[in-house]
XYZ file of C-alpha atoms in Angstrom:
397
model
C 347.296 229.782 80.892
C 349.312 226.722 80.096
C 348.085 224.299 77.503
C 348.948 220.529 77.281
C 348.094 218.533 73.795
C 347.806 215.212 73.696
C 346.860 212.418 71.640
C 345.593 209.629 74.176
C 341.720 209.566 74.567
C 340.623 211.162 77.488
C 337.327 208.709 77.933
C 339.174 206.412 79.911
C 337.555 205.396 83.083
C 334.085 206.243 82.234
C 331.062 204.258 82.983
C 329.502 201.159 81.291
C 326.502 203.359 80.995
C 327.547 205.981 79.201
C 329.340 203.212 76.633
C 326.229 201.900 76.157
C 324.211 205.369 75.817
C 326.716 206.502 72.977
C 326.378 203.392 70.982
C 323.038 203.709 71.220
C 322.883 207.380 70.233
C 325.638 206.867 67.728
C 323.011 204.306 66.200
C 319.920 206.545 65.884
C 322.771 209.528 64.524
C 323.460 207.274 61.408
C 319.956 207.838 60.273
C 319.222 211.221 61.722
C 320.440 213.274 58.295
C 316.809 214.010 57.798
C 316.269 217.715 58.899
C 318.708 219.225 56.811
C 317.273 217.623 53.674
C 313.739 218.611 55.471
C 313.238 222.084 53.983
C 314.516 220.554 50.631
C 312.085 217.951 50.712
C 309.434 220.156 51.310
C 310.533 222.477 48.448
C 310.916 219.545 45.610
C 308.645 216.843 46.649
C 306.038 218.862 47.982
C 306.096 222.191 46.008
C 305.945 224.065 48.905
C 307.723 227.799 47.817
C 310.596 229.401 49.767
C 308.705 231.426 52.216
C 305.843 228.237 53.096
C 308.927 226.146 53.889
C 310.605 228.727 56.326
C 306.915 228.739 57.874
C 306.379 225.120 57.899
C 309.817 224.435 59.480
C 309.605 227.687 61.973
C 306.196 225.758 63.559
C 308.541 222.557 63.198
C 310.582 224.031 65.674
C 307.839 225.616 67.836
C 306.979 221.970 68.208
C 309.796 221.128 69.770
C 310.070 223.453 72.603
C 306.836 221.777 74.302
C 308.926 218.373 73.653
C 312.226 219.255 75.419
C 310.133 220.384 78.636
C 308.162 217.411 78.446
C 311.373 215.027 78.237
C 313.208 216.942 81.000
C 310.209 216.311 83.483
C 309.703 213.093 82.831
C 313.501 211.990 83.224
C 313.113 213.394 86.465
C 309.899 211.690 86.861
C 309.380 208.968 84.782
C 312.958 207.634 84.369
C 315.424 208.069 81.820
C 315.272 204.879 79.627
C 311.794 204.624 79.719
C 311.904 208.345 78.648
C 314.689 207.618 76.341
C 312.523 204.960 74.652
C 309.107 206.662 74.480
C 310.444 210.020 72.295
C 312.486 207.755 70.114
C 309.399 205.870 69.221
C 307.567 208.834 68.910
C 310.600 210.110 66.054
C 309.870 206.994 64.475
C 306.445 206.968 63.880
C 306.491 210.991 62.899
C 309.845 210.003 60.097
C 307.459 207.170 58.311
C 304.615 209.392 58.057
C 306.344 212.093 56.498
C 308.373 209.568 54.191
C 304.099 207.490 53.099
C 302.586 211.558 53.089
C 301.171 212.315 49.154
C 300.232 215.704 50.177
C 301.632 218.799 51.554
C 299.084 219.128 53.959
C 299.942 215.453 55.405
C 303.427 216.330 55.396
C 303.524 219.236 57.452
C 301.253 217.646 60.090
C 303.346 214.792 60.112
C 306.119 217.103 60.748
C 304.807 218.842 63.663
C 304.358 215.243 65.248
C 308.251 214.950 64.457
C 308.943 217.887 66.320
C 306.880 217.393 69.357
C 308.574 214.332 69.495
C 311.945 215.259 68.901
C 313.640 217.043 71.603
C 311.906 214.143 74.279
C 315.120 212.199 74.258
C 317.631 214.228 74.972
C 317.215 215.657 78.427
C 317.052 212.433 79.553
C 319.852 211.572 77.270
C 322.398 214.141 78.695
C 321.096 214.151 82.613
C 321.977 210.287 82.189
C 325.490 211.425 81.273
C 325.098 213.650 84.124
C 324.124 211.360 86.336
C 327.104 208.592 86.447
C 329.993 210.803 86.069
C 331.841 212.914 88.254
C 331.868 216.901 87.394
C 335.737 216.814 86.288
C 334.977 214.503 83.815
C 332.346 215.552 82.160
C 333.377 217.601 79.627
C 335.265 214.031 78.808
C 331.809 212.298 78.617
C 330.095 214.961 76.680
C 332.872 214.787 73.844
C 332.890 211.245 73.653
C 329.209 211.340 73.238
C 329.881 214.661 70.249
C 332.480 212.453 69.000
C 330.787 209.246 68.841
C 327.621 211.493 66.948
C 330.543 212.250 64.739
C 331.587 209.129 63.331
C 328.178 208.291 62.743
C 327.522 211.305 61.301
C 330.219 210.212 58.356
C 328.398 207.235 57.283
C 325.355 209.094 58.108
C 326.382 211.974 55.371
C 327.560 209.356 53.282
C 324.397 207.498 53.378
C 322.377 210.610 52.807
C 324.400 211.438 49.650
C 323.721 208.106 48.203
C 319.816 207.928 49.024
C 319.170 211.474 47.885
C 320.235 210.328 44.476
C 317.137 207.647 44.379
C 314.356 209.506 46.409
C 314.482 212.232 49.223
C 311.732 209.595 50.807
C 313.498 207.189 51.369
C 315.897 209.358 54.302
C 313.006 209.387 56.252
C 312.440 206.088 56.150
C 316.342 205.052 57.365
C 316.075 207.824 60.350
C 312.878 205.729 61.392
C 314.444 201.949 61.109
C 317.728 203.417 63.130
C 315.148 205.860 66.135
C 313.863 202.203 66.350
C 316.981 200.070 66.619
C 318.410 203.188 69.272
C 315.485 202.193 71.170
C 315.926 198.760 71.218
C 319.662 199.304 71.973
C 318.209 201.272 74.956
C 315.869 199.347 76.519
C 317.573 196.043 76.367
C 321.311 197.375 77.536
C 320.566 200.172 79.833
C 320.006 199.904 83.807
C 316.721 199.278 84.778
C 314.453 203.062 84.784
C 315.163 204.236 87.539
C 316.511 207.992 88.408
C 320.813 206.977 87.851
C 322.846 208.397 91.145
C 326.568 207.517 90.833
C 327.175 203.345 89.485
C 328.958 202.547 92.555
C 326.436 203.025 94.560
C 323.631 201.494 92.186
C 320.478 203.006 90.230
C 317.797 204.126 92.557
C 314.024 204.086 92.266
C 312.376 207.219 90.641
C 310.526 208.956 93.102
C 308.642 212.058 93.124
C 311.449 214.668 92.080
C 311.346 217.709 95.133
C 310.734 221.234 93.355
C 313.168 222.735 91.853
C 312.943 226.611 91.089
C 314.348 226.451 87.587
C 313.137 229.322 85.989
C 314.540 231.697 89.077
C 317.896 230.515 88.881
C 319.521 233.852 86.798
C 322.362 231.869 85.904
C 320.760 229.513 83.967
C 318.784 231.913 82.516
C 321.577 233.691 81.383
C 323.240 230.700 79.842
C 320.199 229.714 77.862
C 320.217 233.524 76.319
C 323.463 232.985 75.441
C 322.758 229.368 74.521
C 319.677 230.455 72.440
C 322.173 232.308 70.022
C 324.832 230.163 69.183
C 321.676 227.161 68.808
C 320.219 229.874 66.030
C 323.221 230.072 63.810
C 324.086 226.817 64.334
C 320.666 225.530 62.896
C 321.001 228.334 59.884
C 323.911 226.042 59.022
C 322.019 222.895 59.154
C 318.814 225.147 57.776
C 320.229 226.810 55.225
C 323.434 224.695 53.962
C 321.099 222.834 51.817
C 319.040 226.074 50.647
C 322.615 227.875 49.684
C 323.268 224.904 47.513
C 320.023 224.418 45.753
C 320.389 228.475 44.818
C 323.652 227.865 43.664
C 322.944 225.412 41.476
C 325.105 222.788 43.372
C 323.728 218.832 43.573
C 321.954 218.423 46.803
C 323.782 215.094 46.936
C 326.369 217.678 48.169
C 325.134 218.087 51.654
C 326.196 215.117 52.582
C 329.555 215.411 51.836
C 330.049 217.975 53.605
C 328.323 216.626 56.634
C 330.487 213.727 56.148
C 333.851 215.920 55.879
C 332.414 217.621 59.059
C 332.110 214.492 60.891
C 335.775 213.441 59.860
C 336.895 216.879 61.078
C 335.199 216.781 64.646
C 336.353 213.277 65.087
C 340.089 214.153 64.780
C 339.997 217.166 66.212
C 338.923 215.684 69.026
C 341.713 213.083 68.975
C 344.600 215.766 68.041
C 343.472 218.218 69.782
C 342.667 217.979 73.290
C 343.503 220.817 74.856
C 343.497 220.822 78.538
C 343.403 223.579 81.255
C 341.480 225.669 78.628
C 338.374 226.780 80.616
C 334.793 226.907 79.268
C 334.809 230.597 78.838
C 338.090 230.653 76.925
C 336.947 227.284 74.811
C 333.493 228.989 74.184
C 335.527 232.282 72.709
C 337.715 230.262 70.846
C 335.300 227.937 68.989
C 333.312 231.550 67.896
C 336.075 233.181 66.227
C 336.153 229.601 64.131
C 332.832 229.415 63.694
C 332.968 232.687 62.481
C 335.706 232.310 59.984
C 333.648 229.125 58.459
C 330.738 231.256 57.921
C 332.655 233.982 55.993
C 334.532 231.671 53.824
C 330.781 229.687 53.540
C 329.570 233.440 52.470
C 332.183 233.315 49.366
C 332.233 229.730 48.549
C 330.948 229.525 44.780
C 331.440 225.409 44.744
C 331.716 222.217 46.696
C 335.215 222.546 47.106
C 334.774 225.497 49.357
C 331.819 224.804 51.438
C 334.127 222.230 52.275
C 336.787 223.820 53.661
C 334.142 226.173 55.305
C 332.678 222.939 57.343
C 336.165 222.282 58.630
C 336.861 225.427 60.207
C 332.856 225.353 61.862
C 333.515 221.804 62.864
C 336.883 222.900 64.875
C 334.741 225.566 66.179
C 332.328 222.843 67.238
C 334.384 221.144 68.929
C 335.443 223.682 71.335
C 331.289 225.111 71.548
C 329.224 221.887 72.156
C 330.968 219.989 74.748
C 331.258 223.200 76.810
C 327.762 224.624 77.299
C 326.252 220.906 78.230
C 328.972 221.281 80.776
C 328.010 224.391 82.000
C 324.353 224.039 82.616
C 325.022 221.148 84.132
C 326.680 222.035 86.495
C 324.563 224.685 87.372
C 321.970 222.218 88.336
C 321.349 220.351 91.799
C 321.236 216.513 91.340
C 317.253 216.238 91.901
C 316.185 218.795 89.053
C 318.916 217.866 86.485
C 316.641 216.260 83.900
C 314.556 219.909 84.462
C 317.798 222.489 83.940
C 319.011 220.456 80.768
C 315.707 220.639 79.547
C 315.093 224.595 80.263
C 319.077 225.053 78.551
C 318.068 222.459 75.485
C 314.665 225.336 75.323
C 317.832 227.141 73.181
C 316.912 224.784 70.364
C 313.682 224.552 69.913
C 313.836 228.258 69.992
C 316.915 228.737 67.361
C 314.953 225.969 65.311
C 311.223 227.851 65.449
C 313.663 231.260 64.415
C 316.502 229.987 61.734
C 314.031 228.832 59.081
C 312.923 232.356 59.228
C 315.823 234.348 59.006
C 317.095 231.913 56.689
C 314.490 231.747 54.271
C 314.278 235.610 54.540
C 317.793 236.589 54.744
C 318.112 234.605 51.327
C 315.365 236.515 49.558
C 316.239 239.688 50.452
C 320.224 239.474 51.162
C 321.627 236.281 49.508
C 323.888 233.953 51.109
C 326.356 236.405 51.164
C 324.107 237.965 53.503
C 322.926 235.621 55.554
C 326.259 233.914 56.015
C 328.295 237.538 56.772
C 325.265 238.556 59.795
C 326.017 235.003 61.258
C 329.441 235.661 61.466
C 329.164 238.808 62.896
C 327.098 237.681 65.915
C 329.652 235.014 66.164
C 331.464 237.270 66.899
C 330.210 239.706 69.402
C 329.470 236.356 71.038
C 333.288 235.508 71.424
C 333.655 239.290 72.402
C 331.166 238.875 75.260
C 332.851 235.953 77.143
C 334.422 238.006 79.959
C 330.745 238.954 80.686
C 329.356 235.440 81.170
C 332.595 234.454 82.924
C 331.210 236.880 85.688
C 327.677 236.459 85.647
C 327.737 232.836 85.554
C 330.265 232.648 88.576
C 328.623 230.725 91.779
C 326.882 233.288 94.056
């Protein structure tokens, strides 16, 4: 295996549409700092305990599994910017209830609206992607869109450190405004709805999508297993970052800074390092083994200093994860049920977020950090260890 670094952006040559799509999404990202701060919200201005919050967050994520099948049928059905538009609404109206709730009881309905709301964007989201870009480039499109979620992720963790410093309230109330101005961005730039097949060729009236057997294809079955995994410890970080902090005795104003110095991290790794003729299987290994060394160093870290250097090495590891697995599924999927496989792979996070608070909020009682941390890195792991097993299954019949 040969591999060639270079420092010129690969996103040349992609289309208008997908431009527009990651402004958009890089708009809503500057306010979408919320769910990490979630389970601290719930803790402080609620008084919800340790174990009602894991709960309360678990059936958060339960929510959203309902929401992701729901926005990958109608993408395929509906269209995706009208799709697009309705579940970023939907976030909006779900963030300013939380943010105007004076009991806990309000605020945990409120946030079961949030997540049945929350996963309805992306399928269309990513099948858009999909849609107006040849398979080569892909893994091109889906970093610029990480990448672009990056840099607004800086100002984003920047913006969260400064509001959590007045009132938690108030972050709720900024991811609402920007869901809004996304879907503005959305609706006025986009194509007409329609069901995108490739820009040259012009957007073409949703019909009635043919069935697709989705939940017989093995392959896709087996990448959302493996999928389902790396989504769990990847929302323990975003779950239980904040947690580890709060028990440490660390400001929470820390959080985002180092979702900030994460950001920065992603952003130029994926300027420095572009490495090409890597293959997803290889990439996926790879960005385990640094995941896994960011969660041992984040099982050790005793102050901000650390955590920080933790977040770099999980943000390289990021970089080589993310891009690669929206690749995968979709190319497993046939042009007509795209919106539908994206949304049966995306199940992986509604399921890792109805399971993290859990083990999180458990793993912490019973083990510490040092525990919960040290497991994670261990099924990183075994996850980088079983690469030359998906390389075969997943291979076209």
């Amino acid at each position: 295996m040969s591999a060639v670094v270079t420092l010129t952006a690969p996103w040349r040559g992609l289309s208008r549409t997908v431009w527009i799509l990651v402004v958009a999404r890089a708009v809503n990202r500057i306010g979408a700092f919320t769910l990490p701060f979630l389970g601290v919200v719930l803790t402080v201005e609620f008084g919800a305990s340790l174990g009602q919050t894991g709960l309360i967050l678990a059936v958060f994520g339960a929510a959203t599994i309902p929401s992701r099948l729901l926005g990958g049928q109608l993408a395929d059905r509906l269209g995706r910017r009208r799709t697009i538009v309705l579940g970023l609404t939907g976030c909006a109206i779900a963030q300013l209830w939380i943010a105007l709730s004076h009991t806990l009881w309000s605020a945990v309905f409120a946030t079961v609206m949030l997540g049945l709301a929350f996963e309805i964007y992306e399928p269309p989201s990513q099948a858009m992607i999909a849609d107006v870009t040849e398979p080569g480039d892909r893994p091109a499109a889906y970093g610029l869109y990480s990448a672009a979620l990056a840099a607004a992720g800086v100002l984003a963790g920047l913006l969260a450190a400064a509001i959590s410093h007045v009132d938690l309230r108030w972050l709720f109330v900024a991811d609402a405004i920007t869901c809004l101005s996304c879907a503005a961005l959305v609706a006025i730039a986009l194509p007409a709805d329609a069901r995108l097949g490739r820009e040259a060729s012009g957007p073409q009236l949703v019909e009635a999508a043919p069935t697709v057997s989705v939940w017989r294809d093995r392959r896709l079955l087996l990448l959302l297993a493996g999928g389902t995994i790396f989504a769990t410890i990847y929302m323990q970080i975003i779950i239980g970052l904040p947690l580890t902090l709060l028990e440490q005795g660390l400001p929470k104003s820390g959080i985002g800074i180092i979702l900030a110095i994460s950001a920065i991290t992603l952003i130029a790794a994926q300027r420095l390092l572009r490495v090409r003729n890597l293959d997803d299987f290889r990439s996926i290994a790879i960005g385990y083994l640094l995941l896994a060394a960011g969660l041992v160093v984040c099982a050790f870290a005793a102050n901000l200093a650390v955590f920080v250097i933790a977040s770099i090495l999980w943000s390289l590891g990021d970089l080589f994860l993310l891009t690669r697995y929206l690749t995968q599924a979709s190319g497993l999927a046939p042009d007509e049920g795209r919106g539908r496989y994206l949304a049966v792979f995306g199940l992986s996070w509604g399921i890792a977020t109805t399971i993290a608070p859990l083990t999180v909020t458990q793993l912490l009682e019973k083990a510490g950090p040092a525990g919960l941390w040290l497991t994670s890195a261990a099924i990183a792991v075994a996850l980088a260890a079983l690469q030359p097993l998906f390389r075969k299954r997943l291979a076209p019949a």
